[in-house]
Structures are given as structure tokens and as C-alpha cells.
CSV table of C-alpha atoms (C1' of nucleotides) in Angstrom, one decimal:
chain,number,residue,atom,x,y,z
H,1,UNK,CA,-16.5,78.2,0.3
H,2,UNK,CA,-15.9,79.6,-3.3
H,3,UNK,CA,-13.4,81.6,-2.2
H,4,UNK,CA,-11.2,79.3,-0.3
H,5,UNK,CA,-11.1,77.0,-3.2
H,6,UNK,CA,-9.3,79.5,-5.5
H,7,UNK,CA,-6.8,80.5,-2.7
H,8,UNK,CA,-5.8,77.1,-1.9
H,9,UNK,CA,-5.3,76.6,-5.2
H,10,UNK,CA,-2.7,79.9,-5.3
H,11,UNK,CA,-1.1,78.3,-2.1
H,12,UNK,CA,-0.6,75.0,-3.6
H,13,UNK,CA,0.9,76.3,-7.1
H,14,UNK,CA,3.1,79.0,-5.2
H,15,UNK,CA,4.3,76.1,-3.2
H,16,UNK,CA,4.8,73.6,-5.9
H,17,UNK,CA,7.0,76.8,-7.7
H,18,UNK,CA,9.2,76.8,-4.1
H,19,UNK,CA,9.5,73.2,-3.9
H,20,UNK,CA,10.7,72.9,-7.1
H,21,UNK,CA,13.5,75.2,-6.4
H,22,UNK,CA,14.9,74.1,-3.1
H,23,UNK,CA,13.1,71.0,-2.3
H,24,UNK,CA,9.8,69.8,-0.3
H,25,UNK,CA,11.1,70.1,3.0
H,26,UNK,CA,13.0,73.4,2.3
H,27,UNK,CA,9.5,75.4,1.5
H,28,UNK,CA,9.0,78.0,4.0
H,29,UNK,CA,5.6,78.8,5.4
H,30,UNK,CA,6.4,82.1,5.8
H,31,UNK,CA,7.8,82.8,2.3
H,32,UNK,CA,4.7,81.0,0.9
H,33,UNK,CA,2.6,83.1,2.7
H,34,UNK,CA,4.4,86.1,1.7
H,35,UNK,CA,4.2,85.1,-2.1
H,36,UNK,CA,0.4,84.8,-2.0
H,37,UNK,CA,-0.6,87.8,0.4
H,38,UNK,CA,-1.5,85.8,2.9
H,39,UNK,CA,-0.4,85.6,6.7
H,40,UNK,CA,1.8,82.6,8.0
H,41,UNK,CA,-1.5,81.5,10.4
H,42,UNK,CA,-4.1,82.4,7.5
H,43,UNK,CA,-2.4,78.9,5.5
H,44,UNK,CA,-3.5,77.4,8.1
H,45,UNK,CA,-6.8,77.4,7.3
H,46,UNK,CA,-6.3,75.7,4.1
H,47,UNK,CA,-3.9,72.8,5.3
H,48,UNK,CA,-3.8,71.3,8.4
H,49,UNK,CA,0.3,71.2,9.0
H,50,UNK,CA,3.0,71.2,6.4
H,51,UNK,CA,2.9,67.2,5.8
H,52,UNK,CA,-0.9,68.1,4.2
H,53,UNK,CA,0.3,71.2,2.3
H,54,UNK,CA,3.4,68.7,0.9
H,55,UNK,CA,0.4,66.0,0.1
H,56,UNK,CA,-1.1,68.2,-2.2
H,57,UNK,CA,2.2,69.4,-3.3
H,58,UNK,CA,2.6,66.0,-4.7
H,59,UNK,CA,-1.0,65.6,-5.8
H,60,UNK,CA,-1.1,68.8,-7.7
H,61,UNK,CA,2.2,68.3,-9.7
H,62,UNK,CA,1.8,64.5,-10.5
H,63,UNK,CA,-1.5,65.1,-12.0
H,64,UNK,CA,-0.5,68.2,-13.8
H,65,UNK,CA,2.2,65.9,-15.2
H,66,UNK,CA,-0.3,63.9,-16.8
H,67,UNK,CA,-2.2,66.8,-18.2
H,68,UNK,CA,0.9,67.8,-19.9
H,69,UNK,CA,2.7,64.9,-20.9
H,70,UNK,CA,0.0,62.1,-21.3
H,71,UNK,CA,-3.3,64.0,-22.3
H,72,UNK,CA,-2.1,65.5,-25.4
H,73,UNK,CA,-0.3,62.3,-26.8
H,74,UNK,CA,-3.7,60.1,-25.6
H,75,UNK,CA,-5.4,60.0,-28.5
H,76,UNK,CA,-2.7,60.1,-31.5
H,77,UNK,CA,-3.5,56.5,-33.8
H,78,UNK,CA,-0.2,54.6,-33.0
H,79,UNK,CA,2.3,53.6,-30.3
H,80,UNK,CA,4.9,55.0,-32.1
H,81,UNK,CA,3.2,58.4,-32.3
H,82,UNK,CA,2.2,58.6,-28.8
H,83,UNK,CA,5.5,57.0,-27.5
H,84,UNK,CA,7.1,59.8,-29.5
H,85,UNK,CA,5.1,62.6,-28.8
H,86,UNK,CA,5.2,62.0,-24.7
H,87,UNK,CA,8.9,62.1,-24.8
H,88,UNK,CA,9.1,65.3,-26.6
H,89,UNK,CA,6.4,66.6,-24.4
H,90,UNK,CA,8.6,65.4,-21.0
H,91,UNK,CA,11.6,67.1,-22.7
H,92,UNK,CA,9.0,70.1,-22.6
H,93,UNK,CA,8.1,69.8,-19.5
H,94,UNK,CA,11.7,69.3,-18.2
H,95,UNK,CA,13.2,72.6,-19.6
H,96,UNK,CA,10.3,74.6,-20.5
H,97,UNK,CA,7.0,74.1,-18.1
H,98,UNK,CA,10.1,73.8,-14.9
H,99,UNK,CA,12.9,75.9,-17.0
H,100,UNK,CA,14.0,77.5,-13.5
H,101,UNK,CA,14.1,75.3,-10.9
H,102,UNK,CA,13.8,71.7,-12.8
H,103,UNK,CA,11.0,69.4,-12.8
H,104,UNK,CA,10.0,68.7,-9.5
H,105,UNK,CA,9.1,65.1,-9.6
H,106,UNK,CA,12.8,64.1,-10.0
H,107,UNK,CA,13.4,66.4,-7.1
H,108,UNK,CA,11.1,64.8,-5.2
H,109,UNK,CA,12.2,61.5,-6.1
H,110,UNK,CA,15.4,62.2,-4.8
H,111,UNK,CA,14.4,63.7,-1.6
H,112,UNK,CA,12.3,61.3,-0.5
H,113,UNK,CA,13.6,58.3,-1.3
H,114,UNK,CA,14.7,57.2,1.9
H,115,UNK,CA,12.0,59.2,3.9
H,116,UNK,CA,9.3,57.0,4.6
H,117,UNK,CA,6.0,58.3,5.3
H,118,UNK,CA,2.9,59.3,3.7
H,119,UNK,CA,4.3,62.1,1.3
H,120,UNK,CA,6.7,59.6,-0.5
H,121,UNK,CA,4.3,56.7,-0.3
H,122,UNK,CA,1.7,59.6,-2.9
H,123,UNK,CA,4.7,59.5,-4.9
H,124,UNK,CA,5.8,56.3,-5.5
H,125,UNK,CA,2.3,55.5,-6.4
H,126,UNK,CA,1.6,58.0,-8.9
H,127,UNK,CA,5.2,57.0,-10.7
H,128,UNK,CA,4.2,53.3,-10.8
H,129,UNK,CA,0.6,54.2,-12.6
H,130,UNK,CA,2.6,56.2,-15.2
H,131,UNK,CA,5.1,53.4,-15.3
H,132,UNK,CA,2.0,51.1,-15.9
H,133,UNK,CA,1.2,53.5,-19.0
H,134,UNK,CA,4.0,53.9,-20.4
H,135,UNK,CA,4.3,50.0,-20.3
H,136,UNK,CA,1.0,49.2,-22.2
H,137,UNK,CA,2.4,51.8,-24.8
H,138,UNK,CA,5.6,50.1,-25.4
H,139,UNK,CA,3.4,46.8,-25.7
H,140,UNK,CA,1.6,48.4,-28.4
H,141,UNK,CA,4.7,49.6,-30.0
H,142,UNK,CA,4.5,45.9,-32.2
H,143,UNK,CA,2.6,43.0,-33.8
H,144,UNK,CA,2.6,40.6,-31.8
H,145,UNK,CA,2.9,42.6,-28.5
H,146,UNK,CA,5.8,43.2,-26.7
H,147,UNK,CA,6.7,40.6,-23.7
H,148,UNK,CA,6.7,42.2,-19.6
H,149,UNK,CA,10.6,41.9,-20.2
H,150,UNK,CA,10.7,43.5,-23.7
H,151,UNK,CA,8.2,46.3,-22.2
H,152,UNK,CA,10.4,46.9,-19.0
H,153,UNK,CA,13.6,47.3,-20.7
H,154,UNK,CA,12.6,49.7,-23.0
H,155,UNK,CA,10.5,51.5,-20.5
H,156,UNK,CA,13.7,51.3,-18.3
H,157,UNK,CA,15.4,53.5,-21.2
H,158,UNK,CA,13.0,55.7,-22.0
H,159,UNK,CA,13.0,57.1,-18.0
H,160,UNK,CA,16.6,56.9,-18.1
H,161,UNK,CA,17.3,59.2,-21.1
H,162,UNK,CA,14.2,61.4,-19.8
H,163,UNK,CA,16.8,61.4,-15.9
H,164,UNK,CA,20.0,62.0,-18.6
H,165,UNK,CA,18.4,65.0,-20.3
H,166,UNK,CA,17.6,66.7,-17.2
H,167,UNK,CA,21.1,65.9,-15.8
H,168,UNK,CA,23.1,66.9,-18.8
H,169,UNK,CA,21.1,70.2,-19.2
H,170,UNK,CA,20.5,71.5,-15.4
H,171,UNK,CA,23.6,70.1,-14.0
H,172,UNK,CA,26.3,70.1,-16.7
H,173,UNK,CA,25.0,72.5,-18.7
H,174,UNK,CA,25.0,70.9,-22.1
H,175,UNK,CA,23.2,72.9,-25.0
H,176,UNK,CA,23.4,69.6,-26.9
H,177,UNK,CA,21.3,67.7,-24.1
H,178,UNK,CA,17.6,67.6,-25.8
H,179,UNK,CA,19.4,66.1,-29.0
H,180,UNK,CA,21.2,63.9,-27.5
H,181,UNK,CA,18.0,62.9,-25.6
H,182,UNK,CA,15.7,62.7,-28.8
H,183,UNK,CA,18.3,61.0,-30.6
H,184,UNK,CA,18.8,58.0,-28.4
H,185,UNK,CA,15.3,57.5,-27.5
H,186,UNK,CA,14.4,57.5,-31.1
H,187,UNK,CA,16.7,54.6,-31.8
H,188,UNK,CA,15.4,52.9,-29.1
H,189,UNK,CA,12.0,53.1,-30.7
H,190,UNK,CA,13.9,51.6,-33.8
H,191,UNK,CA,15.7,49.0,-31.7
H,192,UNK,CA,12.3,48.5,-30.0
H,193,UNK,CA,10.1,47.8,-33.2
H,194,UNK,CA,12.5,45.9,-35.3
H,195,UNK,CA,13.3,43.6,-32.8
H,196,UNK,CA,12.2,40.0,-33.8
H,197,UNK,CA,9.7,38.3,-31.9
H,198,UNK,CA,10.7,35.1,-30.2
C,1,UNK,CA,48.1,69.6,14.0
C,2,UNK,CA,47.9,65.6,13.7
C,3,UNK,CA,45.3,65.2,15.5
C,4,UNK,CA,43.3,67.9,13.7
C,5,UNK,CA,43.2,66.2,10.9
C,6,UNK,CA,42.1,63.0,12.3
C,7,UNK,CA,38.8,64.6,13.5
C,8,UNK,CA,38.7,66.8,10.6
C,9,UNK,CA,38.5,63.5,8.5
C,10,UNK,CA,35.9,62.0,10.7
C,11,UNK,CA,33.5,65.3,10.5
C,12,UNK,CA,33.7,64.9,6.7
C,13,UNK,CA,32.9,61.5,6.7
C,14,UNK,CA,29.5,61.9,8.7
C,15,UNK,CA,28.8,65.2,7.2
C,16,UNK,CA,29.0,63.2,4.1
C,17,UNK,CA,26.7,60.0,5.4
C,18,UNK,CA,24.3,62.5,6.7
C,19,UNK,CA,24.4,64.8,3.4
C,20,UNK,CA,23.3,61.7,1.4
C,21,UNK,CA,20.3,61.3,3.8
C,22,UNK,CA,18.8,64.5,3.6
C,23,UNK,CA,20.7,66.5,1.2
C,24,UNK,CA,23.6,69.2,1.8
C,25,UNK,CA,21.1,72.3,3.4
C,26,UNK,CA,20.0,69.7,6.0
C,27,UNK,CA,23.0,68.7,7.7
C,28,UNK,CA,22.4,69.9,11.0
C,29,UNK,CA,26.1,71.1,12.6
C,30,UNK,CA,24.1,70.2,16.0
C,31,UNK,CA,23.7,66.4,14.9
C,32,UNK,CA,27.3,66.6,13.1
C,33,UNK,CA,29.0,67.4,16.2
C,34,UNK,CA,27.5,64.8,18.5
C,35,UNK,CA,28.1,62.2,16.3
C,36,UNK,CA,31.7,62.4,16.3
C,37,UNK,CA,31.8,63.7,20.0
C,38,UNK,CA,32.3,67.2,19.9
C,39,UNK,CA,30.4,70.5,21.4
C,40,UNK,CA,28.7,72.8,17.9
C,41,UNK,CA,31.4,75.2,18.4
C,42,UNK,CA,34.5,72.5,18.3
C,43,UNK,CA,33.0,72.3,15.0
C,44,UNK,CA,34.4,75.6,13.9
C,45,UNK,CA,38.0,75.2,14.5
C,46,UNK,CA,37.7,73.0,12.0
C,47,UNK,CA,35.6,74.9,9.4
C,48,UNK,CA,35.1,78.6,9.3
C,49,UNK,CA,31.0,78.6,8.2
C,50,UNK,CA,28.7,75.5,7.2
C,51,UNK,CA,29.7,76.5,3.1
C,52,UNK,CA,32.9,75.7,3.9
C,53,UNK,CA,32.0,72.5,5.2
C,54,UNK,CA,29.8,71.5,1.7
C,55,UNK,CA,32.6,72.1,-0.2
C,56,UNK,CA,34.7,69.6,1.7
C,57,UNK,CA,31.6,67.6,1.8
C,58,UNK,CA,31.7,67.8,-2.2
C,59,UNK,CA,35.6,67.4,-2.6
C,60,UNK,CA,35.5,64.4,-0.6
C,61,UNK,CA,32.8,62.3,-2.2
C,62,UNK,CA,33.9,63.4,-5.9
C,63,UNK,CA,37.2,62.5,-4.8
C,64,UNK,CA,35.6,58.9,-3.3
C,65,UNK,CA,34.1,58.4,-5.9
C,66,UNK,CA,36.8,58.6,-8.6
C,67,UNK,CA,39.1,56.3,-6.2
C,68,UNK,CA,36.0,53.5,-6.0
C,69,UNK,CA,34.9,53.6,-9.7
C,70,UNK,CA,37.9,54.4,-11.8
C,71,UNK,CA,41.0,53.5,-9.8
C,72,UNK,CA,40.3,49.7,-10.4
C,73,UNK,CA,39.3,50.0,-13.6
C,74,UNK,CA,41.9,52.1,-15.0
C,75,UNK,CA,44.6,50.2,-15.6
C,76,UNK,CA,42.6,47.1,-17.6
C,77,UNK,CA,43.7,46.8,-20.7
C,78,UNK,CA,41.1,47.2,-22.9
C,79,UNK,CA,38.6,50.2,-23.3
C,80,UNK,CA,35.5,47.8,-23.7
C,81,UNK,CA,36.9,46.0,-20.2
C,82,UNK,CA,37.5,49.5,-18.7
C,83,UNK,CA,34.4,50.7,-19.7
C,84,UNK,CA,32.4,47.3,-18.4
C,85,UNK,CA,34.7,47.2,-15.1
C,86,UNK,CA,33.5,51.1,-14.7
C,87,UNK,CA,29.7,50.6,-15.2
C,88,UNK,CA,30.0,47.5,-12.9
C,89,UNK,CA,32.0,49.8,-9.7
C,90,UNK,CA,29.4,52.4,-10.2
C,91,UNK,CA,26.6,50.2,-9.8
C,92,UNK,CA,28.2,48.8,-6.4
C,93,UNK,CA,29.0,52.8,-5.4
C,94,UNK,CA,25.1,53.4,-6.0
C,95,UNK,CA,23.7,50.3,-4.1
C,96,UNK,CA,26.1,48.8,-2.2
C,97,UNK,CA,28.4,51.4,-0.7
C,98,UNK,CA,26.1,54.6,-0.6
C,99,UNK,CA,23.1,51.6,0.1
C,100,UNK,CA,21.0,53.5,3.5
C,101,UNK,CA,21.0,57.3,2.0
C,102,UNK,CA,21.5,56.9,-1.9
C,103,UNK,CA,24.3,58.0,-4.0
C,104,UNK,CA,25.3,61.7,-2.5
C,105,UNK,CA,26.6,63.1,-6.3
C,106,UNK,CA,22.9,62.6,-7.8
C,107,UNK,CA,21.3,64.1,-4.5
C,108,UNK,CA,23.6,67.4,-4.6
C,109,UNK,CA,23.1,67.6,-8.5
C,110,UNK,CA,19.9,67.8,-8.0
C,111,UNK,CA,19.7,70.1,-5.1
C,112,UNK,CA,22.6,72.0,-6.4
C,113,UNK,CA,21.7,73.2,-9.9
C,114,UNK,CA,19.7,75.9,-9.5
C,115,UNK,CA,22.0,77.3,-6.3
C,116,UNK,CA,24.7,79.4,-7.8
C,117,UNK,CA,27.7,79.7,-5.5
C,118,UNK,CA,31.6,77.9,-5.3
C,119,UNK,CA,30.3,74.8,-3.9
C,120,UNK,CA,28.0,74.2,-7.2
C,121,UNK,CA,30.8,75.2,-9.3
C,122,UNK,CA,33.2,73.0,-7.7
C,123,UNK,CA,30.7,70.0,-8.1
C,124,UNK,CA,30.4,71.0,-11.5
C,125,UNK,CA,34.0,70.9,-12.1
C,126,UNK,CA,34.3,67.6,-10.9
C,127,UNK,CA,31.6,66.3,-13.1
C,128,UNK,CA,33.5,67.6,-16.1
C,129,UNK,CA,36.5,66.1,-15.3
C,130,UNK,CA,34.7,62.6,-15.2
C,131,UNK,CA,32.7,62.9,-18.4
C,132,UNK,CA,35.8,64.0,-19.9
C,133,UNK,CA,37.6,60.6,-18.9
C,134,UNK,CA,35.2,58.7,-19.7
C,135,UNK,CA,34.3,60.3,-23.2
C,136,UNK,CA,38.5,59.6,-23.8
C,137,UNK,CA,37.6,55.5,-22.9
C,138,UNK,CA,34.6,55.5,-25.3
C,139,UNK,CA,36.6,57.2,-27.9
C,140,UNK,CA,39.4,54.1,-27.8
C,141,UNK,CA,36.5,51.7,-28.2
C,142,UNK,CA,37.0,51.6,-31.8
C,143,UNK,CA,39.7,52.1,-34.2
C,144,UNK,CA,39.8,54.2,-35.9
C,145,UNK,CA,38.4,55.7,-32.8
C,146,UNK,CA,34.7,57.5,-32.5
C,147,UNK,CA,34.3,61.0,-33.7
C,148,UNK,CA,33.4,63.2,-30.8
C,149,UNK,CA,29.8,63.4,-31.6
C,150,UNK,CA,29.7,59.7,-31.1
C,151,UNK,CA,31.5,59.7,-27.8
C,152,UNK,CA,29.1,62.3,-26.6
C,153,UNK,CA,26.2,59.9,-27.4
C,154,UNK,CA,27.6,57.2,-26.2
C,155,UNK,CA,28.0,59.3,-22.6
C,156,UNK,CA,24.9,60.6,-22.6
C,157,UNK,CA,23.4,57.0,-22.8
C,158,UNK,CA,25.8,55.7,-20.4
C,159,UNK,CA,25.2,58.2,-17.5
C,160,UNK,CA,21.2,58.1,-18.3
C,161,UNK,CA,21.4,54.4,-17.4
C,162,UNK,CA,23.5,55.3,-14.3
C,163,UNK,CA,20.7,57.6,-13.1
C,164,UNK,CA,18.3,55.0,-14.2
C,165,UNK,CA,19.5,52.4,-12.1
C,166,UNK,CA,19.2,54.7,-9.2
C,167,UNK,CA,15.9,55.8,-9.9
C,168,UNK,CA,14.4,52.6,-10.8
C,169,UNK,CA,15.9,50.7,-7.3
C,170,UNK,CA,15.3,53.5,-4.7
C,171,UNK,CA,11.9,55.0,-5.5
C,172,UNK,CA,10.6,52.6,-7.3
C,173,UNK,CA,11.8,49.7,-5.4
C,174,UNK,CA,12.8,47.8,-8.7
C,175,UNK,CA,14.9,44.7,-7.9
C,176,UNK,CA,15.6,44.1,-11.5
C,177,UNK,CA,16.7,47.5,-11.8
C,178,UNK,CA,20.8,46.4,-11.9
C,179,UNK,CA,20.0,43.9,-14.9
C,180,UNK,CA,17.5,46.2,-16.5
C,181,UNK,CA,21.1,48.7,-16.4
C,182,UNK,CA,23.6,46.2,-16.9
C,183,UNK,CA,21.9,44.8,-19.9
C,184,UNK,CA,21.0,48.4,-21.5
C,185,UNK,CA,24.9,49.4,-20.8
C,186,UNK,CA,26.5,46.2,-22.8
C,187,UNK,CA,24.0,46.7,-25.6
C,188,UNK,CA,25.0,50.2,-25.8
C,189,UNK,CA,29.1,48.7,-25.6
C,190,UNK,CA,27.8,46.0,-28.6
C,191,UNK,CA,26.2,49.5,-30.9
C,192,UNK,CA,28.8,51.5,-30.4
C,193,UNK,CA,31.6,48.8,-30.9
C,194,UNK,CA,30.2,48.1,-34.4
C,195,UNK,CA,28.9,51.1,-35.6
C,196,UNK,CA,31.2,51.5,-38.8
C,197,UNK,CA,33.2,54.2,-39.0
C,198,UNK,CA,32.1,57.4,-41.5
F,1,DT,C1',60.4,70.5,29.6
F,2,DC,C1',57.8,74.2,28.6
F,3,DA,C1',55.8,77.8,25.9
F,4,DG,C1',52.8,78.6,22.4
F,5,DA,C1',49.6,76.9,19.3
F,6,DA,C1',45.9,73.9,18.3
F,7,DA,C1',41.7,71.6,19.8
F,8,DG,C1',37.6,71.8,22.1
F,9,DA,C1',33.8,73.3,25.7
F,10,DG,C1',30.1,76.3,27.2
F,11,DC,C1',27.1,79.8,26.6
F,12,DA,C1',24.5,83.1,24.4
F,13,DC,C1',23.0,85.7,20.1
F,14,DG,C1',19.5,86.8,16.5
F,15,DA,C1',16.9,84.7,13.0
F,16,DT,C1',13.8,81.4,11.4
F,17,DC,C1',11.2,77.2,11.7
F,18,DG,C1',6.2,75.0,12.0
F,19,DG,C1',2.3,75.7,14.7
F,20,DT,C1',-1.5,77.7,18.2
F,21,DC,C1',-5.0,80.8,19.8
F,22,DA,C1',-8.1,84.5,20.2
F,23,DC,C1',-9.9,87.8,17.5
F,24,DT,C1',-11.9,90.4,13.3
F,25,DT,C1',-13.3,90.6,8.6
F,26,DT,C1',-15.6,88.8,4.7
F,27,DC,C1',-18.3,85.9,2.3
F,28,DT,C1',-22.5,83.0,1.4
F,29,DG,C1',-26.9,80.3,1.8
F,30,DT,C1',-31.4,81.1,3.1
J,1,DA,C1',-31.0,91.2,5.2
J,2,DC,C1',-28.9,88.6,8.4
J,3,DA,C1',-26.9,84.8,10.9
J,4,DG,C1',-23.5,81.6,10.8
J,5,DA,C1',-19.6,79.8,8.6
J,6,DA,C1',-15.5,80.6,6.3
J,7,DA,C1',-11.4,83.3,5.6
J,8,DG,C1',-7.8,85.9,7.3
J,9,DT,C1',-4.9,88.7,11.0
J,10,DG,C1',-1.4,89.4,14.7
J,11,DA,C1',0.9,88.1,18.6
J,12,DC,C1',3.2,84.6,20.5
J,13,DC,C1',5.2,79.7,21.6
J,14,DG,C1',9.2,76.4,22.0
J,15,DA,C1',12.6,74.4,19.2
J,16,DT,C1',16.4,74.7,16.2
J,17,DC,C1',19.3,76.9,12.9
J,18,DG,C1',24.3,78.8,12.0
J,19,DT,C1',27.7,81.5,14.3
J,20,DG,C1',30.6,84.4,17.6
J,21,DC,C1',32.7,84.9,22.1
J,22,DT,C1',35.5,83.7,26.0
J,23,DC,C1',37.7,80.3,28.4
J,24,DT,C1',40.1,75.8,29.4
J,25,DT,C1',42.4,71.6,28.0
J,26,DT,C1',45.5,69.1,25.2
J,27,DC,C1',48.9,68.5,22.1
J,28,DT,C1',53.5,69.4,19.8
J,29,DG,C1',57.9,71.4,18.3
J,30,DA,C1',62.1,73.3,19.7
DNA sequence: TCAGAAAGAGCACGATCGGTCACTTTCTGT
DNA sequence: ACAGAAAGTGACCGATCGTGCTCTTTCTGA
């Protein structure tokens, strides 16, 4: 049972690599299969149909999202400092983690928007617990706290310029996009702070 | 040759529906064809391969798009109304008129950018041309008018909250997410209005 | 009106898709 | 060490993909 484990594990990340590059639906069995030396019937062993293998598709790069954008910006003192540090990180893992086929979870988001089922139903949870996190942090951001409204517009910025970066730089191919990026979430961490409680 | 063109039109227009469904690969000629009325191979008096197809696909929703969100707005005679009218048309062309499949130009930038070939490049091409007209309305927001630096910012922010919107109200299911956009957008209007001048 | 062109039908092609089944090889717990 | 489970193979299935071919119907310009 050991070894299973580590070659599902190949299979998934090999997948997750495809899916960011053409899409969820687009991955190929076959080409999978090929990538990890396996045979098309030998993934079945590890996943039941393609719907399961697209499951942990999900699973595996939602939570690797975390590990890479929330975990290392946990534990810094203030808002300001995590708030900071995430977006930098998200910038990271926008053009550096994904450089070649761009993050997946916009991909995903854009796929399966208006795919019901259980695949898109994963996704849309694991985006409203980050929203959720990212909402306490912009709470923190002030003394006293930020209101739900004050938190949501804000937050509503933040994943905006995070959606603008990757646009400018996959899409239009503008060298200037992370600055641009930085620059305007950084005054909305000013706007943020300095504006007066009611 | 009339009525060529007639059917022409009406395979574009439900190649188009269906390309902002599932995205540009997964239009299915097979489904194409019997939705206007025709065999598969009627298609190809019309097209000469599927590619050829996309870029029509592409030249006629760019083309849409311009006619729904800047032909109304363009003669206003203000920048700050132009710029307001614009923000307000593409909000409708996200939710209102591309309201069952999502808006097609964010679903083929995404599945586009990492898929060299003419029909990218000509999606590019159109994007350039709209950032460029709108970067010329931000710069008459002012006078003396913005440096180009500052127009670029100002863009950046306004598209980001353009992909926001879409983000936030398809996947996430916001219904706040116009007034969360709306409100960001005239903020940015109300910054970049006063900013004084170097 | 009538010939030639345009529009479209029907069929078949090779390739690829996700998936099944019977079988063999390899690992692992006792 | 050995039995049983897990891991993996190869051949094959029906469906669907984009596309080419030949043939018929329909339109249109002189």
C-alpha cells in the first residue's frame, strides 16, 4: 500500500501540471499515463473515473495554495505584514510556482463556472474558506476592526488586482504587470488603514 | 452568395454561445451543425478547418464587444462620463448579455495564453487595441492630462475590477459583486481625478 | 431562362477519448 | 517464506473528434 501512495501522488501532480496548461476537462488519460510511465488502464487503479482524478486535481492544488501563499505569511505579528506578504507570495505563485501554464485555480474558475457538479462544488468551497481568511485579515488591518462591508470591499480589490496581474502578464504580456499589481494593492492597504472609522 | 452569409453569420453566433460555455477547444462542429440545421460537412463550405472557425469566433466577439461597450459611450462628452458609461456597458456585457456561459473574452484569455498560434495573436491584438483606447480616455481625465505611467495604473486597476466582477458573481455566487465593482471603479475615477499633477 | 457556382447532404476515414476486463507482476504483512 | 492483496499490463470497446470525398440541391447573375 506504500507504493501506491507515492504513485498517486505522481499521477495527481503530473495532472495538476496538464490541467494547468489546457484545462481540467482537456487532461488526457493517455498523456498522463505516458508522463508518469504508467499504462492508460494502470490509473485506473488509483482513481475510479476521470471526475475522481479531477477531485483530487482540485484538492491537491487548493491546498497547495495554502501551503504557499498562507503558511508562510501565518505567523508574521501584524495584518499589514501578513496582508502584504500573501500578496507578494500570490504574485509568486502566479508567475513563478505556475510560470508556464498560469495558476490553475483561475483556470479552473473559469472553466467550471457554469458546470455544475461535484468538481466545481470542491472549488467553490475551498475559495470561500480562503475568502473567509483573507476577510478576518483585513478586519485586523485596524483599531477598531474593520466592518463586513469595509472587509468585503477591500477583499473585493485585493482578488481583483491578484485576477489583473495574471491577466496583464499571461495574456497581454506586460513586463510592468507585478508593479503595477504591488503598487495598487499597497495603496489599498493605505486607503484601507487610514480610513476613518464611522 | 447572400445566402451564404446569412448562415455563415448564424454558425458564428452559436459557435460563439457555445464557445462561452465550454471554452474554444470544446465546441463540438457535430453540435454546431445541428443547431443551426445543417449536416458536419455543410459546415465546411463555410470554414476550411475548426481554427478557422476560432478566429471568426474571436473576431466576432472582440468586434461585439467593442460595438456593446464603447459605441454608446463614445461620443459622451466628458472623459469621466465616458469612462463611467464604459465601466457601466461592461458590467451589463458580463452579466446581462453573456449571462448563461460567462463573458467569452475572459474564458479564451485564459484558455488562450499559453497556446501560441494566429487565433491567440489575433485575440491579443484586439486586446491592445482596447487598452489602448481606453488608456487615451483616462489620459483626458485631467488636465493637464496623466502621464502615461498614471494611465497605465489607472488601467490596470480598472480591468482588475472588470475581472473581479466576473469572478466574484460567477464562482462565487456574490450578488453584491456589481456594487462591490461599481463602487471600487468610481473611487478609482475620484483618485485619479485629483491626484495633482507632478 | 439556364448554366455555372454556391450551398449542403451523406458517408466514411483515422485518431483519440474515457473506460472495462482478464491476466501477470510486484509488493507487503504475518 | 509465502499467501493474498495491491499494482500494473495489454487488448479491446463504443463513442466522438475533425476532416475529406462524392454527389445532389438550390441559388443567382448574365
Amino acid at each position: 500500500m506504500r507504493k501506491g501512495e507515492a504513485t498517486r501522488i505522481r499521477i495527481v501532480e503530473e495532472a495538476a501540471r496538464q490541467a494547468s496548461l489546457r484545462g481540467l476537462a482537456a487532461v488526457s488519460l493517455a498523456d498522463v499515463a505516458e508522463a508518469v510511465g504508467l499504462s492508460k488502464s494502470g490509473l485506473f487503479k488509483h482513481f475510479d473515473s476521470k471526475e475522481a482524478m479531477e477531485l483530487e486535481i482540485v484538492d491537491y492544488v487548493t491546498l497547495l495554495f495554502t501551503e504557499f501563499v498562507w503558511r508562510p505569511a501565518e505567523h508574521l505579528p501584524t495584518a499589514r505584514e501578513r496582508l502584504s506578504r500573501i500578496f507578494d507570495l500570490w504574485m509568486d505563485w502566479e508567475d513563478k510556482k505556475w510560470a508556464q501554464g498560469g495558476c490553475p485555480i483561475m483556470a479552473f474558475s473559469v472553466e467550471l463556472d457554469d458546470q455544475p457538479g461535484p468538481v466545481r462544488d470542491l472549488l467553490q468551497r475551498r475559495l470561500q474558506q480562503w475568502k473567509k481568511t483573507l476577510l478576518r485579515q483585513f478586519q485586523q488591518l485596524r483599531e477598531p476592526p474593520l466592518s463586513d462591508v469595509e472587509a468585503q470591499t477591500a477583499y473585493f480589490q485585493m482578488k481583483s488586482f491578484a485576477l489583473g496581474h495574471l491577466d496583464a502578464r499571461r495574456i497581454m504580456g506586460d513586463a510592468d504587470a507585478r508593479r503595477s499589481a504591488q503598487a495598487a494593492f499597497e495603496a489599498l492597504l493605505d486607503r484601507t488603514e487610514r480610513a476613518s472609522p464611522p
